[in-house]
PDB file of C-alpha atoms in Angstrom:
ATOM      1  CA  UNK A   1       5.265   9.884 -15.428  1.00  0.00           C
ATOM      2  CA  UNK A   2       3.174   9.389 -12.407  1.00  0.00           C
ATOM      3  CA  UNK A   3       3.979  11.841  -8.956  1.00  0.00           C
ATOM      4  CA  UNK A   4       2.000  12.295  -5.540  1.00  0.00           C
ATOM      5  CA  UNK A   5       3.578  14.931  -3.738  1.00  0.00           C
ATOM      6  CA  UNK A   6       2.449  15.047   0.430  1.00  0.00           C
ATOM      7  CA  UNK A   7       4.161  16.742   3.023  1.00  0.00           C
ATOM      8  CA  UNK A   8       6.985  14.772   4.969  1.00  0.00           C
ATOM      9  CA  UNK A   9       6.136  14.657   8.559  1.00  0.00           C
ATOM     10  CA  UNK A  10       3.286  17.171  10.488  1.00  0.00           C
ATOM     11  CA  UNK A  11       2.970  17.571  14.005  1.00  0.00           C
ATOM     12  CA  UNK A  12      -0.453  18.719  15.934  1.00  0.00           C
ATOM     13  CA  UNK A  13      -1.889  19.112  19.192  1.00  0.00           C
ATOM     14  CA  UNK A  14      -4.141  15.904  20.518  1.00  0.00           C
ATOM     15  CA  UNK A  15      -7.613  16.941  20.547  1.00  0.00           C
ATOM     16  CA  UNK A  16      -6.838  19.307  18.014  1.00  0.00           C
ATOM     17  CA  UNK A  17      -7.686  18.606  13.996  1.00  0.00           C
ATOM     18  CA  UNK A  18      -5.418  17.994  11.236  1.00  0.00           C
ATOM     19  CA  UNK A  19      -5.252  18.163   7.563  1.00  0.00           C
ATOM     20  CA  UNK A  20      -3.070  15.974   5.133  1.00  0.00           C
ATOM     21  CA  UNK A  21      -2.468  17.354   1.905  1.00  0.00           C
ATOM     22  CA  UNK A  22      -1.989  15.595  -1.426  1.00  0.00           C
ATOM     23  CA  UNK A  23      -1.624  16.213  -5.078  1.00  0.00           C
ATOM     24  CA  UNK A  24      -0.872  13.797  -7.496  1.00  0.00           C
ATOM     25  CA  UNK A  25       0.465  13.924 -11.627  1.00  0.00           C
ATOM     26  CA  UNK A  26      -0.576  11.288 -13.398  1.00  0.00           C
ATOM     27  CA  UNK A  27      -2.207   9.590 -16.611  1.00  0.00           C
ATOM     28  CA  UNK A  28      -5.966   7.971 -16.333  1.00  0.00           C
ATOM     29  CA  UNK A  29      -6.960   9.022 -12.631  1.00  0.00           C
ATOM     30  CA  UNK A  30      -9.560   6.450 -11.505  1.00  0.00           C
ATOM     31  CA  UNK A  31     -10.048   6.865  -7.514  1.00  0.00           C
ATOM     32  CA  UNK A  32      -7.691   7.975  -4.596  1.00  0.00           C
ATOM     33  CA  UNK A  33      -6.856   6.157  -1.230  1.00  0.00           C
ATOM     34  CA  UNK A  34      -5.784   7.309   2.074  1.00  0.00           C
ATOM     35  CA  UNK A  35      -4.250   4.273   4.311  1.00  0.00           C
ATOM     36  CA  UNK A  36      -3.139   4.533   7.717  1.00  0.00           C
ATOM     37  CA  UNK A  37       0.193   2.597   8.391  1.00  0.00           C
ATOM     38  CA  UNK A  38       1.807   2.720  12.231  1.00  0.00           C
ATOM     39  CA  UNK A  39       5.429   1.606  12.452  1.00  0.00           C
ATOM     40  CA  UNK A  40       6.145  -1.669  11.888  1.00  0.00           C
ATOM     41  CA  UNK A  41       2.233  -2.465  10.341  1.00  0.00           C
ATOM     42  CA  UNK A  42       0.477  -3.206   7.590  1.00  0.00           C
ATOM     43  CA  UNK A  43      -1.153  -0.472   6.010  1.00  0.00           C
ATOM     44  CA  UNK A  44      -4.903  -0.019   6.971  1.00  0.00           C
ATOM     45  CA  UNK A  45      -7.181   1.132   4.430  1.00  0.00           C
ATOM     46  CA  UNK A  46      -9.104   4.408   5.751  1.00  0.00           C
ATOM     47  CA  UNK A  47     -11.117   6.202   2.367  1.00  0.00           C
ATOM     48  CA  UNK A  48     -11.787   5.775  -1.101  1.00  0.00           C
ATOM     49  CA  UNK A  49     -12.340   9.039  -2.911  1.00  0.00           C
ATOM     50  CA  UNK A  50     -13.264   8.808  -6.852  1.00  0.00           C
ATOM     51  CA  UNK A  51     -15.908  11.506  -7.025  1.00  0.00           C
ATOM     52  CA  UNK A  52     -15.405  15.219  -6.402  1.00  0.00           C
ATOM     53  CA  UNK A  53     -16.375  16.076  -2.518  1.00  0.00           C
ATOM     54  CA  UNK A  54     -16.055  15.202   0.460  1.00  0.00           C
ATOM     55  CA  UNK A  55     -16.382  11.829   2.405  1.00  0.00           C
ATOM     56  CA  UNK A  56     -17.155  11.665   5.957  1.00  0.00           C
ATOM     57  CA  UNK A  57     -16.476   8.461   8.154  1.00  0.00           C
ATOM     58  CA  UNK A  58     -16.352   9.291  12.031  1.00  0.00           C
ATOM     59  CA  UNK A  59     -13.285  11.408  13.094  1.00  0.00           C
ATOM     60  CA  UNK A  60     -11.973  11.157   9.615  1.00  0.00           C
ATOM     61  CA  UNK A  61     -12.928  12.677   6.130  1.00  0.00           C
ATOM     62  CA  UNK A  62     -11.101  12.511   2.655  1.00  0.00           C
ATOM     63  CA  UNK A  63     -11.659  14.934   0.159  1.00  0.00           C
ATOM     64  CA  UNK A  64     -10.717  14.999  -3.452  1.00  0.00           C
ATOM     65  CA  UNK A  65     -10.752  17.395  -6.826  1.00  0.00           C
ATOM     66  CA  UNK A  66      -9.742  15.899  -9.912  1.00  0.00           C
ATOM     67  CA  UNK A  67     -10.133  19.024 -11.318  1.00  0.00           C
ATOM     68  CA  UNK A  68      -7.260  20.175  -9.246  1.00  0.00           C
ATOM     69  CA  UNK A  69      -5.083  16.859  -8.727  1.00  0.00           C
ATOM     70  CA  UNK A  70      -5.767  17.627  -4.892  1.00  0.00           C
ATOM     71  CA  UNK A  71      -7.185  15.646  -1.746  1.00  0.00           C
ATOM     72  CA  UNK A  72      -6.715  16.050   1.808  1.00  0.00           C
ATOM     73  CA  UNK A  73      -7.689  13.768   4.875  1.00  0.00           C
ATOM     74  CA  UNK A  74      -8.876  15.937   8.193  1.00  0.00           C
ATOM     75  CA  UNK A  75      -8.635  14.211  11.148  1.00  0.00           C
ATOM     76  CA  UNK A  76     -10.371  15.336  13.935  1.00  0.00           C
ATOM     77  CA  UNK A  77     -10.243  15.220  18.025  1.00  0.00           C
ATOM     78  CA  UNK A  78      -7.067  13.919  17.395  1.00  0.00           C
ATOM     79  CA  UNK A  79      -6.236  10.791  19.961  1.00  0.00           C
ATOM     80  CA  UNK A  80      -2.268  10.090  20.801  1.00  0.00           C
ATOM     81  CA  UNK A  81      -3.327   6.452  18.766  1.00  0.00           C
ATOM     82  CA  UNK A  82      -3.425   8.863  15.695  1.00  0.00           C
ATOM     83  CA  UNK A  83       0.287   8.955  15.520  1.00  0.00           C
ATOM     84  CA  UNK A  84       0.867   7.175  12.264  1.00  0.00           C
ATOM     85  CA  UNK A  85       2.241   7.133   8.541  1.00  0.00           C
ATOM     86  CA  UNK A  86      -0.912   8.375   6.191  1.00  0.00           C
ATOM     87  CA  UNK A  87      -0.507   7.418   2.261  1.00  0.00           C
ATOM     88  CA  UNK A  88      -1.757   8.522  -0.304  1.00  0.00           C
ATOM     89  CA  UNK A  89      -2.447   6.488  -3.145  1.00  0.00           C
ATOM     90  CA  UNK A  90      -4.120   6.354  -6.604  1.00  0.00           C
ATOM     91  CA  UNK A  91      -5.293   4.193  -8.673  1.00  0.00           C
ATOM     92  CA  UNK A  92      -5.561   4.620 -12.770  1.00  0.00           C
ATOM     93  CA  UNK A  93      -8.191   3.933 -15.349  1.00  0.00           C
ATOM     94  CA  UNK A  94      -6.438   1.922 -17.394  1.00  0.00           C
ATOM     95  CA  UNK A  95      -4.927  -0.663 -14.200  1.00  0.00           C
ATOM     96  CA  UNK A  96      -7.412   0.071 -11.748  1.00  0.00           C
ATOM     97  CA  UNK A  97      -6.109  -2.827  -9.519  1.00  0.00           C
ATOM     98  CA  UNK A  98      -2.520  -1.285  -9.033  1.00  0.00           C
ATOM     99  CA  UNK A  99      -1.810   1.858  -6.961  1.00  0.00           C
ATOM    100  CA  UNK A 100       0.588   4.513  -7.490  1.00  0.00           C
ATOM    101  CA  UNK A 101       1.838   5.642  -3.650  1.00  0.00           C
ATOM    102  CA  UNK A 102       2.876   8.948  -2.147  1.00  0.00           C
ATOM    103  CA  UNK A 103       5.711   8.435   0.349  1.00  0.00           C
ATOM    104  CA  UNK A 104       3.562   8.920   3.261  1.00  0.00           C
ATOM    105  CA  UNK A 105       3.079  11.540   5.713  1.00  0.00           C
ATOM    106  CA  UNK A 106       4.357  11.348   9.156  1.00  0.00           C
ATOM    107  CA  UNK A 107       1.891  12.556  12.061  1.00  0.00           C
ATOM    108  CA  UNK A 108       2.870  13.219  15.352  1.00  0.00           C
ATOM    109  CA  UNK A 109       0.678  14.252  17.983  1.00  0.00           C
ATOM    110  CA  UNK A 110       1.796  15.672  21.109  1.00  0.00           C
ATOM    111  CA  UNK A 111       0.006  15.630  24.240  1.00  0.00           C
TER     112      UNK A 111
ATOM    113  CA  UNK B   1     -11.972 -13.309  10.597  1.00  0.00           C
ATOM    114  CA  UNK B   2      -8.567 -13.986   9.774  1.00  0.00           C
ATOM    115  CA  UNK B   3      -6.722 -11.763   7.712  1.00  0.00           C
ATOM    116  CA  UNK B   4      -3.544 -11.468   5.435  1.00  0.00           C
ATOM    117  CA  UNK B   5      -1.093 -13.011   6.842  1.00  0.00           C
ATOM    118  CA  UNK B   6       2.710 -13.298   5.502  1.00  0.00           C
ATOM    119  CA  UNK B   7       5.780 -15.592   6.542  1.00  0.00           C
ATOM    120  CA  UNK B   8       8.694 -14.715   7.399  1.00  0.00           C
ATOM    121  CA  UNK B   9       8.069 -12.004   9.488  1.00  0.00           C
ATOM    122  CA  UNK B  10      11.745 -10.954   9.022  1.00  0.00           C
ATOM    123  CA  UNK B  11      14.583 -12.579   6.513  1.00  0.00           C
ATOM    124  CA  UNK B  12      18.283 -11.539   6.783  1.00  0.00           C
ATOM    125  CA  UNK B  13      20.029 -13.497   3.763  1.00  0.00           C
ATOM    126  CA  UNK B  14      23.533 -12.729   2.483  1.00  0.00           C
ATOM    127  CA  UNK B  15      23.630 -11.613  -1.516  1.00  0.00           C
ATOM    128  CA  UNK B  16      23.839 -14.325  -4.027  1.00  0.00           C
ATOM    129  CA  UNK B  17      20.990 -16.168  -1.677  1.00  0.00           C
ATOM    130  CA  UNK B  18      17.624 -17.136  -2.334  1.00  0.00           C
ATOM    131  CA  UNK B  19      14.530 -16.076  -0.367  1.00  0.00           C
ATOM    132  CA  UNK B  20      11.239 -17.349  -0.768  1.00  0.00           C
ATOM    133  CA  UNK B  21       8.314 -15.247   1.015  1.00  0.00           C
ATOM    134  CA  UNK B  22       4.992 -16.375   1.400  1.00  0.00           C
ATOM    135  CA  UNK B  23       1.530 -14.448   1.499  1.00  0.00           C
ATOM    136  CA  UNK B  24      -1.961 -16.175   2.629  1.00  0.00           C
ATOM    137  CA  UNK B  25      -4.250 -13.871   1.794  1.00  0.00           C
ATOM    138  CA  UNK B  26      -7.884 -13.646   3.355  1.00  0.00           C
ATOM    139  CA  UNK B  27     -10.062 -16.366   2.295  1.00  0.00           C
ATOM    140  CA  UNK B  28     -12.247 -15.885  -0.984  1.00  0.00           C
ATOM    141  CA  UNK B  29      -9.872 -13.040  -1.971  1.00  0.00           C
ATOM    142  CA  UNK B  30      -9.984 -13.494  -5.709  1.00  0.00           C
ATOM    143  CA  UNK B  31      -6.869 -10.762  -6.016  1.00  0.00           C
ATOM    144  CA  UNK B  32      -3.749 -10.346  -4.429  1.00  0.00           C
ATOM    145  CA  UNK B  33      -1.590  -8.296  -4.812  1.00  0.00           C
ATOM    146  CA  UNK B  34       2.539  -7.555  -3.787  1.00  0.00           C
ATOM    147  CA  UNK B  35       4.374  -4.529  -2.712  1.00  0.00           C
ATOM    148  CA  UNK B  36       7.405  -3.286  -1.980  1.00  0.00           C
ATOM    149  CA  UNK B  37       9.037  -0.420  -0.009  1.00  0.00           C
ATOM    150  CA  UNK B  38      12.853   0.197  -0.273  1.00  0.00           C
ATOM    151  CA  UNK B  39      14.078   2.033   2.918  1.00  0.00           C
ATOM    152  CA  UNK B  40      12.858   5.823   2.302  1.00  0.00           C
ATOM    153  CA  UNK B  41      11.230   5.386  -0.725  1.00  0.00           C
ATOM    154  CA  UNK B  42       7.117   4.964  -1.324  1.00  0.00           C
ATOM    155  CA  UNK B  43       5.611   1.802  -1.654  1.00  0.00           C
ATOM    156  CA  UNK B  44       5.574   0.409  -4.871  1.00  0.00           C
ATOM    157  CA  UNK B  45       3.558  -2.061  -6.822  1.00  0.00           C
ATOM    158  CA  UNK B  46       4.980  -5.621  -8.089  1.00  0.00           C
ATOM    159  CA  UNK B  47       2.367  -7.709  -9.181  1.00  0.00           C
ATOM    160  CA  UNK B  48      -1.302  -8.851  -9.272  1.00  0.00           C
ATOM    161  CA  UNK B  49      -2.492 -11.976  -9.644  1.00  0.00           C
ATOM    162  CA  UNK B  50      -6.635 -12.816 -10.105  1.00  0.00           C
ATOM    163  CA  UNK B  51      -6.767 -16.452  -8.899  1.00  0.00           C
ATOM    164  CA  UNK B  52      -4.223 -18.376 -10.050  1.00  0.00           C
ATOM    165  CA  UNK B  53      -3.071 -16.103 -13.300  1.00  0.00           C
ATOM    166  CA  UNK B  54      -0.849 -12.834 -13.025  1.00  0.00           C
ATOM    167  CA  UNK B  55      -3.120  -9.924 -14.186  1.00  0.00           C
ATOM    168  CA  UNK B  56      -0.177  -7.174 -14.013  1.00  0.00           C
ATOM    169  CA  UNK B  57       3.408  -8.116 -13.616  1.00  0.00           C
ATOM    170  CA  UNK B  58       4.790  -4.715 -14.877  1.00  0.00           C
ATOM    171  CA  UNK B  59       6.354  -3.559 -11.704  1.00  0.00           C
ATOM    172  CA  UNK B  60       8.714  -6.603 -11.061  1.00  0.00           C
ATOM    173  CA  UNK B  61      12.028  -5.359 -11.199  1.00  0.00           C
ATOM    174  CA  UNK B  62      13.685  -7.755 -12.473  1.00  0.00           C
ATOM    175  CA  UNK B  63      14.156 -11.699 -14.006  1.00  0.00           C
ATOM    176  CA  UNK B  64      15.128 -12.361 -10.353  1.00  0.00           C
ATOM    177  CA  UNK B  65      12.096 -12.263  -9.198  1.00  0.00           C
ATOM    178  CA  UNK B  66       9.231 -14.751  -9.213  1.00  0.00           C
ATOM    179  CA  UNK B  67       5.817 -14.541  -8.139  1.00  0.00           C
ATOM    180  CA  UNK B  68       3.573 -18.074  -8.128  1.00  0.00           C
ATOM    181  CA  UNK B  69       0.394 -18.773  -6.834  1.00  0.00           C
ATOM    182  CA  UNK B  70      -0.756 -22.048  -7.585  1.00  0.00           C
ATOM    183  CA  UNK B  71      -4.042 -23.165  -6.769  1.00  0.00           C
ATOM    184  CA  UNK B  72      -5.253 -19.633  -6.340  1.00  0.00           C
ATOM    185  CA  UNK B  73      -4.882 -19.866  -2.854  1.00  0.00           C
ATOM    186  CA  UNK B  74      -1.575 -18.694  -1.437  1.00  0.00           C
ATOM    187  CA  UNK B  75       1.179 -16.747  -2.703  1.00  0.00           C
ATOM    188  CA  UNK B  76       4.860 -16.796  -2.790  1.00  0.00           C
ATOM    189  CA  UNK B  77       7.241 -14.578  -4.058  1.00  0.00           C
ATOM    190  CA  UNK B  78      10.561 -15.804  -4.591  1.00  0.00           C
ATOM    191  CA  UNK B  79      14.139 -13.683  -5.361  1.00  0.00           C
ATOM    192  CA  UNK B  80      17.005 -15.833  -6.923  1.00  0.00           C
ATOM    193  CA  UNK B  81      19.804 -14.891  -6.229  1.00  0.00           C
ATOM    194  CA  UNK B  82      19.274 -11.734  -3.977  1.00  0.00           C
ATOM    195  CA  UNK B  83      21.016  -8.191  -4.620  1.00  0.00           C
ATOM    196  CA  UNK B  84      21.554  -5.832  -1.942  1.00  0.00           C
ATOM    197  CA  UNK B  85      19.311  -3.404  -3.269  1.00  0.00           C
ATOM    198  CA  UNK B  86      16.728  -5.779  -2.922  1.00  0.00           C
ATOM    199  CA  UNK B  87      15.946  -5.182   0.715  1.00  0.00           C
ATOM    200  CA  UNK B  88      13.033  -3.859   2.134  1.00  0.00           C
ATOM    201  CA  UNK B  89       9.756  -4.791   3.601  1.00  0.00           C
ATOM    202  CA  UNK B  90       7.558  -6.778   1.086  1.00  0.00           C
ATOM    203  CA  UNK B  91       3.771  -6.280   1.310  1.00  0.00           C
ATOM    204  CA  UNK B  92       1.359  -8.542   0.496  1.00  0.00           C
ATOM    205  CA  UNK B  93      -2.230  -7.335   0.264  1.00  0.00           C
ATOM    206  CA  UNK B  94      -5.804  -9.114  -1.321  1.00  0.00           C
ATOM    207  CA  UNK B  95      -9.335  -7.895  -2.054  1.00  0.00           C
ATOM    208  CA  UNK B  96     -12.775  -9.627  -2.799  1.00  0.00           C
ATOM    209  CA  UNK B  97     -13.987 -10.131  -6.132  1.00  0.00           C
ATOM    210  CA  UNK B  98     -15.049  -6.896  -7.322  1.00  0.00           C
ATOM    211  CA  UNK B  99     -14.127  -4.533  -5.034  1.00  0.00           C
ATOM    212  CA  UNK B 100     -10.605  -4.256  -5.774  1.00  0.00           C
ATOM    213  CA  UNK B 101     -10.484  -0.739  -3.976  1.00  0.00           C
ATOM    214  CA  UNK B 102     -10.660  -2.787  -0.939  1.00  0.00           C
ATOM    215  CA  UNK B 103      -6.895  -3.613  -0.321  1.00  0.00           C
ATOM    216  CA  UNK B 104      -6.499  -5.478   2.969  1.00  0.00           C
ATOM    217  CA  UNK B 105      -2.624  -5.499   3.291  1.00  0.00           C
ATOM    218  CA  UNK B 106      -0.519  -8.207   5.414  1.00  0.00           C
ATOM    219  CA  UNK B 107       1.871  -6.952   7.912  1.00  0.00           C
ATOM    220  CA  UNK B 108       4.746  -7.105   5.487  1.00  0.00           C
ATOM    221  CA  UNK B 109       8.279  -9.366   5.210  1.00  0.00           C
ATOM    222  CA  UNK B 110      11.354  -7.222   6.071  1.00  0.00           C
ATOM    223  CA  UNK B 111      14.246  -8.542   3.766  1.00  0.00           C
ATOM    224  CA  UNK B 112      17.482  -7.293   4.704  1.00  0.00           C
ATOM    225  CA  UNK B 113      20.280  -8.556   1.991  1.00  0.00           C
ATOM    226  CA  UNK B 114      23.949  -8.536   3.584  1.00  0.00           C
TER     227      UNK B 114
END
């Protein structure tokens, strides 16, 4: 079967960084996702990982190992705005066009 | 730019009901694609259609649902007759031709079956 594991809910200081975890199970990895849903959105799409390594855009970066089943996303100078749902999700080889989701991972930032 | 956009925001129907929900999807999006998330549980995949024709359909739950999209234009999804277990928010989202890693999602339909 297919499983992404990430933590539940994580708290953290604004200005302060952050680091999402995720690990994921599954048949035919192709790439990996990270979207940004607040409450009551749509989910925004933030990083595509499908290489090893680490992608940098602005405040954020996404890292993955296949190798490992592993990414993160680091968020840095957290802002109160940052206070959102972050999913993981993957896509597979052989159905490239349909994800596989984590639960999410609640983020609260506190002043 | 407009983007994905998906009516009703909100549907409270009582079981045994049909609901039809409706996704526009950003113009010259070849794909689109629907979503679901039951309360608590991730978000999971439905369907995906390319154009007019349903790529995937494995992650429809059931006969009771049915996903159209004539024209290759808009989408609707429709659930005859509703179950309880059938609420949650419904996500619709699309992506160009060829870059289906780029998964612009609509702001969801809530469903709540009574």
């Amino acid at each position: 079967g297919q499983n992404i594991d990430q933590p539940t809910e994580m708290t953290a200081t604004e200005g302060a960084i952050v680091q999402i975890n995720c690990t994921y199970q599954t048949s035919g990895f192709n790439g990996l996702f990270w979207y940004q849903q607040h409450a009551g959105e749509a989910p925004t799409f933030l990083s595509y990982n499908v290489l090893d390594g680490l992608e940098e855009k602005g405040r954020f970066s996404s890292f993955l190992s296949r190798s490992k089943g592993y990414s993160y996303l680091l968020l840095k100078e957290l802002q109160m705005k940052d206070s959102a749902s972050y999913l993981c999700a993957v896509s597979l080889v052989d159905s490239n066009y349909q994800l596989i989701w984590g639960a999410g991972t609640k983020l609260i930032i506190k002043p | 730019e407009a983007g994905v956009t998906q009516f009703p925001s909100h549907s409270v129907i009582e079981k045994g009901q049909t609901v039809t929900l409706r996704c526009d999807p950003i113009s010259g999006h070849d794909n689109l694609y629907w979503y679901r998330r039951v309360m608590g549980k991730e978000i999971k995949f439905l369907l995906h259609f390319v154009k007019e024709s349903k790529q995937d359909e494995s992650g429809m739950p059931n006969n009771r649902f049915l996903a159209e999209r004539t024209g290759g234009t808009y989408s609707t999804l429709k659930v005859q007759p509703a179950e309880l277990e059938d609420s949650g928010v419904y996500f619709c989202a699309s992506s160009p031709p060829g870059r289906i890693y780029e998964q612009y999602f609509g702001p969801g339909t809530r469903l709540t079956v009574t």
